[in-house]
Amino acid sequence: MQQEFTIKIDDTFTGPVCDYSVGFLKFGREGNHETATPMGTGTFVKLGKLYGILTAGHVLKELEPNETVGLVRFPSVQPALQNRRLNLAHTKRVMDWNGKECDAPDLAFVSIPDG
């Protein structure tokens, strides 16, 4: 017998999710205009004194180690949209992915520099 469920998603759920989520943007140029292409998402994490972003290996693979990327947040606090840039040359990365689509594990970690 199949049961039906109703799930209510409100600010008590979406607020914390938005506060810790981040989107990666890859910058490019079209003539004189800078463009930004969404590349994937991640989650801010902290382990002891180590801060970073947990994401998927297939996301990080598309971002060059010396590239500057955009980090976009949609927090529950104001201002609602936050956009920052991160030079990946100042980060460390760890990836566990064999490069094959849909293969697991597909994990990556990017450290966030102090200061």
CSV table of N, CA and C in Angstrom, one decimal:
chain,number,residue,atom,x,y,z
A,1,MET,N,0.8,-1.2,0.0
A,1,MET,CA,0.0,0.0,0.0
A,1,MET,C,0.9,1.2,0.0
A,2,GLN,N,0.6,2.2,-0.9
A,2,GLN,CA,1.4,3.4,-1.0
A,2,GLN,C,0.8,4.5,-0.1
A,3,GLN,N,1.7,5.1,0.7
A,3,GLN,CA,1.3,6.2,1.5
A,3,GLN,C,1.7,7.5,0.9
A,4,GLU,N,0.9,8.6,1.2
A,4,GLU,CA,1.2,9.9,0.7
A,4,GLU,C,1.6,10.7,1.9
A,5,PHE,N,2.7,11.6,1.7
A,5,PHE,CA,3.2,12.4,2.8
A,5,PHE,C,3.2,13.9,2.3
A,6,THR,N,3.0,14.8,3.2
A,6,THR,CA,3.1,16.2,2.9
A,6,THR,C,4.2,16.7,3.7
A,7,ILE,N,5.2,17.4,3.1
A,7,ILE,CA,6.3,17.9,3.7
A,7,ILE,C,6.3,19.4,3.5
A,8,LYS,N,6.4,20.1,4.6
A,8,LYS,CA,6.4,21.6,4.6
A,8,LYS,C,7.8,22.1,4.7
A,9,ILE,N,8.3,22.8,3.7
A,9,ILE,CA,9.6,23.4,3.7
A,9,ILE,C,9.5,24.9,3.9
A,10,ASP,N,10.0,25.4,5.0
A,10,ASP,CA,9.9,26.8,5.3
A,10,ASP,C,11.2,27.4,5.8
A,11,ASP,N,11.3,28.6,6.3
A,11,ASP,CA,12.5,29.2,6.7
A,11,ASP,C,13.3,28.4,7.8
A,12,THR,N,12.6,27.6,8.6
A,12,THR,CA,13.3,26.9,9.6
A,12,THR,C,14.3,25.8,8.9
A,13,PHE,N,13.9,25.4,7.7
A,13,PHE,CA,14.8,24.5,7.0
A,13,PHE,C,15.7,25.2,6.0
A,14,THR,N,15.1,26.1,5.2
A,14,THR,CA,15.8,26.7,4.1
A,14,THR,C,16.9,27.7,4.6
A,15,GLY,N,16.6,28.4,5.7
A,15,GLY,CA,17.5,29.4,6.3
A,15,GLY,C,18.9,28.8,6.5
A,16,PRO,N,19.0,27.7,7.3
A,16,PRO,CA,20.3,27.2,7.6
A,16,PRO,C,21.0,26.6,6.3
A,17,VAL,N,20.2,26.0,5.4
A,17,VAL,CA,20.7,25.5,4.2
A,17,VAL,C,21.4,26.6,3.4
A,18,CYS,N,20.7,27.7,3.2
A,18,CYS,CA,21.2,28.8,2.5
A,18,CYS,C,22.4,29.5,3.1
A,19,ASP,N,22.4,29.5,4.5
A,19,ASP,CA,23.5,30.1,5.2
A,19,ASP,C,24.9,29.4,5.0
A,20,TYR,N,24.8,28.1,4.7
A,20,TYR,CA,26.1,27.4,4.6
A,20,TYR,C,26.4,27.0,3.1
A,21,SER,N,25.5,27.3,2.2
A,21,SER,CA,25.7,26.9,0.8
A,21,SER,C,26.4,28.0,0.0
A,22,VAL,N,27.1,27.6,-1.0
A,22,VAL,CA,27.9,28.6,-1.8
A,22,VAL,C,27.9,28.0,-3.3
A,23,GLY,N,27.8,29.0,-4.2
A,23,GLY,CA,27.8,28.6,-5.6
A,23,GLY,C,29.2,29.1,-6.2
A,24,PHE,N,29.7,28.3,-7.1
A,24,PHE,CA,31.0,28.7,-7.8
A,24,PHE,C,30.7,29.3,-9.1
A,25,LEU,N,31.3,30.4,-9.4
A,25,LEU,CA,31.2,31.0,-10.8
A,25,LEU,C,32.6,31.0,-11.5
A,26,LYS,N,32.6,30.7,-12.7
A,26,LYS,CA,33.8,30.7,-13.6
A,26,LYS,C,33.6,32.0,-14.4
A,27,PHE,N,34.7,32.9,-14.4
A,27,PHE,CA,34.6,34.1,-15.1
A,27,PHE,C,35.2,33.9,-16.5
A,28,GLY,N,34.6,34.7,-17.4
A,28,GLY,CA,35.1,34.7,-18.8
A,28,GLY,C,34.8,36.1,-19.4
A,29,ARG,N,35.1,36.3,-20.7
A,29,ARG,CA,34.9,37.6,-21.3
A,29,ARG,C,34.1,37.4,-22.6
A,30,GLU,N,33.3,38.3,-22.9
A,30,GLU,CA,32.6,38.4,-24.2
A,30,GLU,C,32.7,39.8,-24.6
A,31,GLY,N,33.7,40.1,-25.5
A,31,GLY,CA,34.0,41.5,-25.9
A,31,GLY,C,34.6,42.2,-24.7
A,32,ASN,N,33.9,43.3,-24.3
A,32,ASN,CA,34.3,44.2,-23.2
A,32,ASN,C,33.6,43.8,-21.9
A,33,HIS,N,32.7,42.8,-22.0
A,33,HIS,CA,31.9,42.4,-20.8
A,33,HIS,C,32.4,41.1,-20.1
A,34,GLU,N,32.5,41.2,-18.8
A,34,GLU,CA,32.8,40.0,-18.0
A,34,GLU,C,31.6,39.1,-17.9
A,35,THR,N,31.8,37.8,-18.0
A,35,THR,CA,30.7,36.9,-17.9
A,35,THR,C,31.0,36.0,-16.7
A,36,ALA,N,29.9,35.4,-16.2
A,36,ALA,CA,30.1,34.4,-15.1
A,36,ALA,C,29.2,33.2,-15.3
A,37,THR,N,29.8,32.0,-15.4
A,37,THR,CA,29.1,30.8,-15.6
A,37,THR,C,29.0,30.0,-14.3
A,38,PRO,N,27.8,29.6,-13.9
A,38,PRO,CA,27.7,28.7,-12.7
A,38,PRO,C,28.4,27.4,-13.0
A,39,MET,N,29.2,27.0,-12.0
A,39,MET,CA,29.9,25.7,-12.2
A,39,MET,C,29.5,24.6,-11.2
A,40,GLY,N,28.8,25.0,-10.2
A,40,GLY,CA,28.3,24.0,-9.2
A,40,GLY,C,28.2,24.6,-7.8
A,41,THR,N,28.0,23.8,-6.8
A,41,THR,CA,27.8,24.3,-5.5
A,41,THR,C,28.6,23.6,-4.5
A,42,GLY,N,28.7,24.1,-3.3
A,42,GLY,CA,29.4,23.5,-2.2
A,42,GLY,C,28.8,23.9,-0.9
A,43,THR,N,29.4,23.5,0.2
A,43,THR,CA,29.0,23.8,1.5
A,43,THR,C,30.2,24.2,2.4
A,44,PHE,N,30.0,25.3,3.1
A,44,PHE,CA,31.1,25.7,4.0
A,44,PHE,C,31.2,24.7,5.1
A,45,VAL,N,32.5,24.4,5.4
A,45,VAL,CA,32.7,23.4,6.5
A,45,VAL,C,33.9,23.9,7.3
A,46,LYS,N,33.9,23.4,8.6
A,46,LYS,CA,35.0,23.7,9.5
A,46,LYS,C,35.4,22.5,10.3
A,47,LEU,N,36.7,22.2,10.3
A,47,LEU,CA,37.2,21.1,11.1
A,47,LEU,C,38.3,21.6,11.9
A,48,GLY,N,38.1,21.8,13.2
A,48,GLY,CA,39.1,22.4,14.1
A,48,GLY,C,39.3,23.8,13.6
A,49,LYS,N,40.6,24.1,13.2
A,49,LYS,CA,40.9,25.5,12.7
A,49,LYS,C,41.0,25.5,11.2
A,50,LEU,N,40.6,24.5,10.6
A,50,LEU,CA,40.6,24.4,9.1
A,50,LEU,C,39.2,24.7,8.6
A,51,TYR,N,39.2,25.7,7.7
A,51,TYR,CA,38.0,26.2,7.1
A,51,TYR,C,38.0,25.9,5.6
A,52,GLY,N,36.9,25.6,5.0
A,52,GLY,CA,36.9,25.4,3.5
A,52,GLY,C,35.5,25.1,3.0
A,53,ILE,N,35.5,24.6,1.8
A,53,ILE,CA,34.3,24.3,1.0
A,53,ILE,C,34.3,22.9,0.6
A,54,LEU,N,33.3,22.1,1.0
A,54,LEU,CA,33.1,20.8,0.5
A,54,LEU,C,32.3,20.8,-0.7
A,55,THR,N,32.8,20.2,-1.8
A,55,THR,CA,32.1,20.2,-3.1
A,55,THR,C,32.3,18.9,-3.7
A,56,ALA,N,31.9,18.8,-5.0
A,56,ALA,CA,32.1,17.6,-5.8
A,56,ALA,C,33.4,17.7,-6.6
A,57,GLY,N,34.0,16.6,-6.8
A,57,GLY,CA,35.2,16.5,-7.6
A,57,GLY,C,35.0,17.0,-9.0
A,58,HIS,N,33.8,16.7,-9.6
A,58,HIS,CA,33.6,17.2,-11.0
A,58,HIS,C,33.4,18.7,-11.1
A,59,VAL,N,33.1,19.3,-10.0
A,59,VAL,CA,33.0,20.8,-9.9
A,59,VAL,C,34.4,21.4,-9.9
A,60,LEU,N,35.2,20.9,-9.0
A,60,LEU,CA,36.6,21.4,-8.8
A,60,LEU,C,37.5,21.1,-10.0
A,61,LYS,N,37.2,20.0,-10.7
A,61,LYS,CA,38.1,19.7,-11.8
A,61,LYS,C,38.0,20.8,-12.9
A,62,GLU,N,36.8,21.4,-13.0
A,62,GLU,CA,36.6,22.4,-14.1
A,62,GLU,C,37.2,23.8,-13.7
A,63,LEU,N,37.8,23.9,-12.5
A,63,LEU,CA,38.3,25.2,-12.0
A,63,LEU,C,39.9,25.0,-11.9
A,64,GLU,N,40.6,25.9,-12.7
A,64,GLU,CA,42.0,25.8,-12.7
A,64,GLU,C,42.6,26.2,-11.3
A,65,PRO,N,43.8,25.6,-10.9
A,65,PRO,CA,44.4,25.9,-9.6
A,65,PRO,C,44.8,27.4,-9.5
A,66,ASN,N,45.1,28.1,-10.5
A,66,ASN,CA,45.5,29.5,-10.4
A,66,ASN,C,44.4,30.5,-10.8
A,67,GLU,N,43.2,30.0,-10.9
A,67,GLU,CA,42.0,30.8,-11.4
A,67,GLU,C,41.4,31.6,-10.3
A,68,THR,N,40.8,32.7,-10.6
A,68,THR,CA,40.0,33.4,-9.6
A,68,THR,C,38.5,33.1,-9.9
A,69,VAL,N,37.8,32.6,-8.9
A,69,VAL,CA,36.4,32.2,-9.1
A,69,VAL,C,35.5,33.1,-8.3
A,70,GLY,N,34.3,33.1,-8.6
A,70,GLY,CA,33.3,33.8,-7.8
A,70,GLY,C,32.6,32.9,-6.9
A,71,LEU,N,32.3,33.4,-5.7
A,71,LEU,CA,31.6,32.6,-4.7
A,71,LEU,C,30.3,33.4,-4.4
A,72,VAL,N,29.2,32.8,-4.6
A,72,VAL,CA,27.9,33.4,-4.5
A,72,VAL,C,27.1,32.7,-3.3
A,73,ARG,N,26.7,33.6,-2.4
A,73,ARG,CA,25.9,33.0,-1.3
A,73,ARG,C,24.5,33.6,-1.3
A,74,PHE,N,23.5,32.9,-0.8
A,74,PHE,CA,22.2,33.3,-0.7
A,74,PHE,C,21.7,33.2,0.8
A,75,PRO,N,22.3,33.9,1.7
A,75,PRO,CA,22.1,33.7,3.1
A,75,PRO,C,20.7,34.3,3.5
A,76,SER,N,20.3,33.8,4.7
A,76,SER,CA,19.0,34.3,5.2
A,76,SER,C,19.1,35.7,5.8
A,77,VAL,N,20.3,36.2,5.9
A,77,VAL,CA,20.5,37.6,6.5
A,77,VAL,C,20.7,38.6,5.3
A,78,GLN,N,20.6,39.8,5.6
A,78,GLN,CA,20.7,40.8,4.6
A,78,GLN,C,22.2,41.3,4.5
A,79,PRO,N,22.8,41.6,3.3
A,79,PRO,CA,22.1,41.6,2.0
A,79,PRO,C,21.8,40.2,1.6
A,80,ALA,N,20.8,39.9,0.9
A,80,ALA,CA,20.3,38.6,0.5
A,80,ALA,C,21.3,37.9,-0.5
A,81,LEU,N,21.9,38.7,-1.3
A,81,LEU,CA,22.9,38.1,-2.3
A,81,LEU,C,24.3,38.6,-2.0
A,82,GLN,N,25.2,37.7,-1.8
A,82,GLN,CA,26.6,38.0,-1.5
A,82,GLN,C,27.5,37.4,-2.6
A,83,ASN,N,28.3,38.2,-3.2
A,83,ASN,CA,29.2,37.7,-4.2
A,83,ASN,C,30.7,38.2,-3.9
A,84,ARG,N,31.6,37.2,-3.8
A,84,ARG,CA,33.0,37.4,-3.5
A,84,ARG,C,33.8,36.7,-4.5
A,85,ARG,N,35.1,37.1,-4.6
A,85,ARG,CA,36.0,36.4,-5.4
A,85,ARG,C,37.1,35.7,-4.6
A,86,LEU,N,37.5,34.5,-5.1
A,86,LEU,CA,38.5,33.8,-4.4
A,86,LEU,C,39.6,33.3,-5.4
A,87,ASN,N,40.8,33.7,-5.2
A,87,ASN,CA,41.9,33.3,-6.0
A,87,ASN,C,42.3,31.9,-5.6
A,88,LEU,N,42.1,30.9,-6.4
A,88,LEU,CA,42.4,29.5,-6.0
A,88,LEU,C,43.9,29.2,-5.8
A,89,ALA,N,44.7,30.1,-6.3
A,89,ALA,CA,46.2,30.0,-6.1
A,89,ALA,C,46.5,30.1,-4.6
A,90,HIS,N,45.6,30.7,-3.8
A,90,HIS,CA,45.9,30.8,-2.4
A,90,HIS,C,45.2,29.7,-1.6
A,91,THR,N,44.7,28.7,-2.2
A,91,THR,CA,44.0,27.6,-1.5
A,91,THR,C,44.7,26.3,-1.7
A,92,LYS,N,44.3,25.3,-0.9
A,92,LYS,CA,44.8,24.0,-1.1
A,92,LYS,C,43.5,23.2,-1.5
A,93,ARG,N,43.7,22.1,-2.3
A,93,ARG,CA,42.6,21.3,-2.7
A,93,ARG,C,42.9,19.8,-2.5
A,94,VAL,N,41.9,19.1,-2.2
A,94,VAL,CA,42.0,17.7,-2.1
A,94,VAL,C,40.8,17.1,-2.8
A,95,MET,N,41.0,16.1,-3.7
A,95,MET,CA,40.0,15.6,-4.5
A,95,MET,C,40.0,14.1,-4.5
A,96,ASP,N,38.8,13.4,-4.4
A,96,ASP,CA,38.7,12.0,-4.5
A,96,ASP,C,37.6,11.7,-5.5
A,97,TRP,N,38.1,11.6,-6.8
A,97,TRP,CA,37.2,11.3,-7.9
A,97,TRP,C,38.0,10.7,-9.0
A,98,ASN,N,37.6,9.7,-9.6
A,98,ASN,CA,38.3,9.0,-10.7
A,98,ASN,C,38.1,9.7,-12.1
A,99,GLY,N,37.3,10.7,-12.1
A,99,GLY,CA,37.0,11.4,-13.4
A,99,GLY,C,35.9,10.9,-14.3
A,100,LYS,N,35.3,9.8,-13.9
A,100,LYS,CA,34.3,9.2,-14.7
A,100,LYS,C,32.9,9.6,-14.2
A,101,GLU,N,32.1,10.2,-15.1
A,101,GLU,CA,30.8,10.7,-14.7
A,101,GLU,C,30.0,9.6,-14.0
A,102,CYS,N,29.3,10.0,-12.9
A,102,CYS,CA,28.5,9.2,-12.1
A,102,CYS,C,29.2,8.2,-11.2
A,103,ASP,N,30.5,8.2,-11.2
A,103,ASP,CA,31.3,7.3,-10.3
A,103,ASP,C,31.4,8.0,-8.9
A,104,ALA,N,31.3,7.2,-7.9
A,104,ALA,CA,31.6,7.7,-6.6
A,104,ALA,C,32.8,7.0,-6.0
A,105,PRO,N,33.5,7.7,-5.0
A,105,PRO,CA,33.1,9.0,-4.5
A,105,PRO,C,33.5,10.1,-5.4
A,106,ASP,N,32.7,11.2,-5.3
A,106,ASP,CA,33.0,12.4,-6.2
A,106,ASP,C,33.0,13.5,-5.2
A,107,LEU,N,34.1,13.6,-4.4
A,107,LEU,CA,34.2,14.6,-3.4
A,107,LEU,C,35.5,15.5,-3.6
A,108,ALA,N,35.4,16.7,-3.1
A,108,ALA,CA,36.5,17.6,-3.2
A,108,ALA,C,36.4,18.6,-2.0
A,109,PHE,N,37.6,19.1,-1.6
A,109,PHE,CA,37.7,20.1,-0.5
A,109,PHE,C,38.6,21.2,-1.0
A,110,VAL,N,38.2,22.4,-0.8
A,110,VAL,CA,39.0,23.6,-1.1
A,110,VAL,C,39.2,24.4,0.2
A,111,SER,N,40.4,24.6,0.6
A,111,SER,CA,40.6,25.3,1.9
A,111,SER,C,40.4,26.8,1.6
A,112,ILE,N,40.0,27.5,2.6
A,112,ILE,CA,39.8,29.0,2.6
A,112,ILE,C,40.9,29.6,3.4
A,113,PRO,N,41.7,30.5,2.7
A,113,PRO,CA,42.9,31.0,3.4
A,113,PRO,C,42.4,31.9,4.6
A,114,ASP,N,43.3,32.0,5.6
A,114,ASP,CA,43.0,32.9,6.7
A,114,ASP,C,43.1,34.3,6.3
A,115,GLY,N,42.3,35.1,6.9
A,115,GLY,CA,42.3,36.6,6.7
A,115,GLY,C,41.6,36.9,5.5
